[in-house]
Amino acid sequence: MAILNLKKNKVASEKVAKKTVKAVKATKVSVVKPKTNMAVGLGLSHVDASSIIVRPRITEKPAILSEKQGRMVCVFEVTKKANARNVSLAVQVLYKVVPVKVAVLRVPPKKSFVRGHISYGKTAYKAYVYLQAGDKIELA
C-alpha cells in the first residue's frame, strides 16, 4: 500500500519531464553572432576605458624593458580602483591591441619634510602593459 500515491506521482512526473526535455532539444536553434570587439562585448565602453587609464607614463624603464624582452612594454597611470582585467579591457578599447600581460603596481608617496613636519604626497597606481612582438602603441 502506497501512502498518498507518492510513487505513482514520481513515476508520472519523470515521464512528463523526459518528454519536455526531448521537445526542448528538438527546438534548439543555433544563432550566429557577428564578431565584435571583445572589450565592448564584456560591457566596457570607450568612456569607461578612459576613466580607468589616466595617462601614459613616458620614462626610460619601459624602453629598456622592451629592448630586453623583445616585445613592447607600455606604462600607464591608472585609477586607484583599477585592476589588471579592467586595464586590459581598457587598452583593447582605446588602442585596439590585445595585451599579453598586465601588472598593476602601487607607487609609494613621496615624503617631504617642511618646518619640522613630515607630509606625504598622493599614492599613485601604474600599470605595465606587455604586448605581443608585432603590436605597437604610439604614445606621444
Short mmCIF file of C-alpha atoms in Angstrom, two decimals:
data_model
loop_
_atom_site.label_atom_id
_atom_site.label_comp_id
_atom_site.label_asym_id
_atom_site.label_seq_id
_atom_site.Cartn_x
_atom_site.Cartn_y
_atom_site.Cartn_z
CA MET A 1 0.00 0.00 0.00
CA ALA A 2 1.48 3.31 -1.07
CA ILE A 3 0.94 6.23 1.20
CA LEU A 4 -0.86 9.02 -0.65
CA ASN A 5 0.21 7.55 -4.02
CA LEU A 6 3.66 9.20 -3.89
CA LYS A 7 5.34 6.53 -6.00
CA LYS A 8 2.79 6.88 -8.77
CA ASN A 9 3.21 10.66 -8.80
CA LYS A 10 7.03 10.40 -9.02
CA VAL A 11 6.90 7.98 -11.95
CA ALA A 12 4.33 10.09 -13.77
CA SER A 13 6.30 13.32 -13.24
CA GLU A 14 9.53 11.69 -14.50
CA LYS A 15 7.80 10.61 -17.72
CA VAL A 16 6.44 14.12 -18.28
CA ALA A 17 9.88 15.65 -17.59
CA LYS A 18 11.57 13.34 -20.13
CA LYS A 19 9.02 14.27 -22.80
CA THR A 20 9.55 18.01 -22.22
CA VAL A 21 13.35 17.63 -22.37
CA LYS A 22 13.06 15.86 -25.73
CA ALA A 23 10.79 18.63 -27.01
CA VAL A 24 13.23 21.32 -25.87
CA LYS A 25 16.19 19.57 -27.54
CA ALA A 26 14.32 19.44 -30.83
CA THR A 27 13.57 23.19 -30.82
CA LYS A 28 17.16 24.44 -30.29
CA VAL A 29 18.27 26.91 -32.95
CA SER A 30 21.85 27.99 -33.48
CA VAL A 31 22.37 31.74 -33.66
CA VAL A 32 25.49 33.14 -35.31
CA LYS A 33 26.69 36.33 -33.64
CA PRO A 34 28.75 38.84 -35.61
CA LYS A 35 32.31 39.35 -34.44
CA THR A 36 32.64 42.39 -32.20
CA ASN A 37 35.35 43.86 -30.04
CA MET A 38 35.82 41.60 -27.02
CA ALA A 39 36.06 44.50 -24.57
CA VAL A 40 32.84 46.07 -25.82
CA GLY A 41 31.18 42.66 -25.61
CA LEU A 42 32.17 42.43 -21.95
CA GLY A 43 30.47 45.75 -21.18
CA LEU A 44 33.34 48.24 -21.20
CA SER A 45 32.65 51.30 -23.33
CA HIS A 46 35.04 54.00 -24.53
CA VAL A 47 34.01 56.33 -21.68
CA ASP A 48 34.66 53.66 -19.03
CA ALA A 49 38.03 52.84 -20.56
CA SER A 50 39.19 56.45 -20.46
CA SER A 51 38.20 56.69 -16.80
CA ILE A 52 40.38 53.66 -15.94
CA ILE A 53 43.54 54.81 -17.74
CA VAL A 54 44.53 58.30 -16.58
CA ARG A 55 47.59 58.98 -18.77
CA PRO A 56 50.66 57.22 -20.16
CA ARG A 57 53.87 57.41 -18.09
CA ILE A 58 56.69 58.03 -20.52
CA THR A 59 60.00 57.08 -18.90
CA GLU A 60 63.15 55.19 -19.83
CA LYS A 61 62.26 52.00 -18.00
CA PRO A 62 59.62 50.72 -20.48
CA ALA A 63 62.05 51.34 -23.35
CA ILE A 64 64.73 49.30 -21.58
CA LEU A 65 62.24 46.51 -20.82
CA SER A 66 61.07 46.50 -24.45
CA GLU A 67 64.61 46.07 -25.75
CA LYS A 68 65.44 43.40 -23.19
CA GLN A 69 62.31 41.26 -23.68
CA GLY A 70 61.83 41.73 -27.41
CA ARG A 71 58.23 42.91 -27.06
CA MET A 72 56.66 46.29 -26.43
CA VAL A 73 56.03 47.38 -22.84
CA CYS A 74 53.87 50.43 -22.07
CA VAL A 75 53.26 52.05 -18.70
CA PHE A 76 50.06 53.89 -17.81
CA GLU A 77 48.88 55.75 -14.74
CA VAL A 78 45.61 54.16 -13.66
CA THR A 79 42.93 54.91 -11.09
CA LYS A 80 43.00 53.51 -7.59
CA LYS A 81 40.19 51.04 -8.26
CA ALA A 82 41.65 49.63 -11.49
CA ASN A 83 42.70 46.00 -11.65
CA ALA A 84 44.60 44.07 -14.32
CA ARG A 85 41.46 42.85 -16.09
CA ASN A 86 39.95 46.35 -16.34
CA VAL A 87 43.23 47.80 -17.62
CA SER A 88 43.48 45.04 -20.23
CA LEU A 89 39.95 45.74 -21.48
CA ALA A 90 40.59 49.50 -21.49
CA VAL A 91 43.72 49.05 -23.64
CA GLN A 92 41.70 46.90 -26.04
CA VAL A 93 39.02 49.58 -26.37
CA LEU A 94 41.31 52.63 -26.60
CA TYR A 95 44.28 51.30 -28.59
CA LYS A 96 42.76 48.28 -30.45
CA VAL A 97 45.56 45.99 -29.19
CA VAL A 98 45.25 42.83 -27.08
CA PRO A 99 47.78 42.78 -24.21
CA VAL A 100 49.58 39.57 -23.29
CA LYS A 101 50.13 40.51 -19.64
CA VAL A 102 49.16 43.39 -17.34
CA ALA A 103 50.70 44.19 -13.95
CA VAL A 104 49.20 46.88 -11.70
CA LEU A 105 51.55 48.38 -9.10
CA ARG A 106 51.27 50.92 -6.29
CA VAL A 107 53.70 53.83 -6.44
CA PRO A 108 54.56 54.87 -2.86
CA PRO A 109 54.01 58.53 -1.93
CA LYS A 110 56.95 60.89 -1.70
CA LYS A 111 57.97 62.16 1.75
CA SER A 112 58.61 65.84 2.27
CA PHE A 113 59.94 67.43 5.44
CA VAL A 114 58.91 71.07 5.88
CA ARG A 115 59.22 73.09 9.12
CA GLY A 116 59.59 70.02 11.29
CA HIS A 117 56.59 68.17 9.88
CA ILE A 118 56.54 65.20 7.55
CA SER A 119 53.96 65.29 4.80
CA TYR A 120 53.25 62.75 2.12
CA GLY A 121 52.19 63.15 -1.48
CA LYS A 122 49.45 61.17 -3.14
CA THR A 123 49.77 57.45 -3.70
CA ALA A 124 49.72 56.69 -7.41
CA TYR A 125 48.99 53.48 -9.28
CA LYS A 126 50.59 52.42 -12.53
CA ALA A 127 50.10 49.51 -14.89
CA TYR A 128 52.70 47.76 -17.01
CA VAL A 129 51.09 46.51 -20.23
CA TYR A 130 53.03 43.86 -22.16
CA LEU A 131 52.16 43.48 -25.85
CA GLN A 132 52.97 40.83 -28.43
CA ALA A 133 56.09 41.18 -30.56
CA GLY A 134 54.34 42.71 -33.59
CA ASP A 135 51.92 45.04 -31.78
CA LYS A 136 52.63 48.72 -31.14
CA ILE A 137 51.05 51.63 -29.31
CA GLU A 138 52.02 55.17 -30.28
CA LEU A 139 52.43 57.29 -27.14
CA ALA A 140 53.25 60.98 -27.58
#
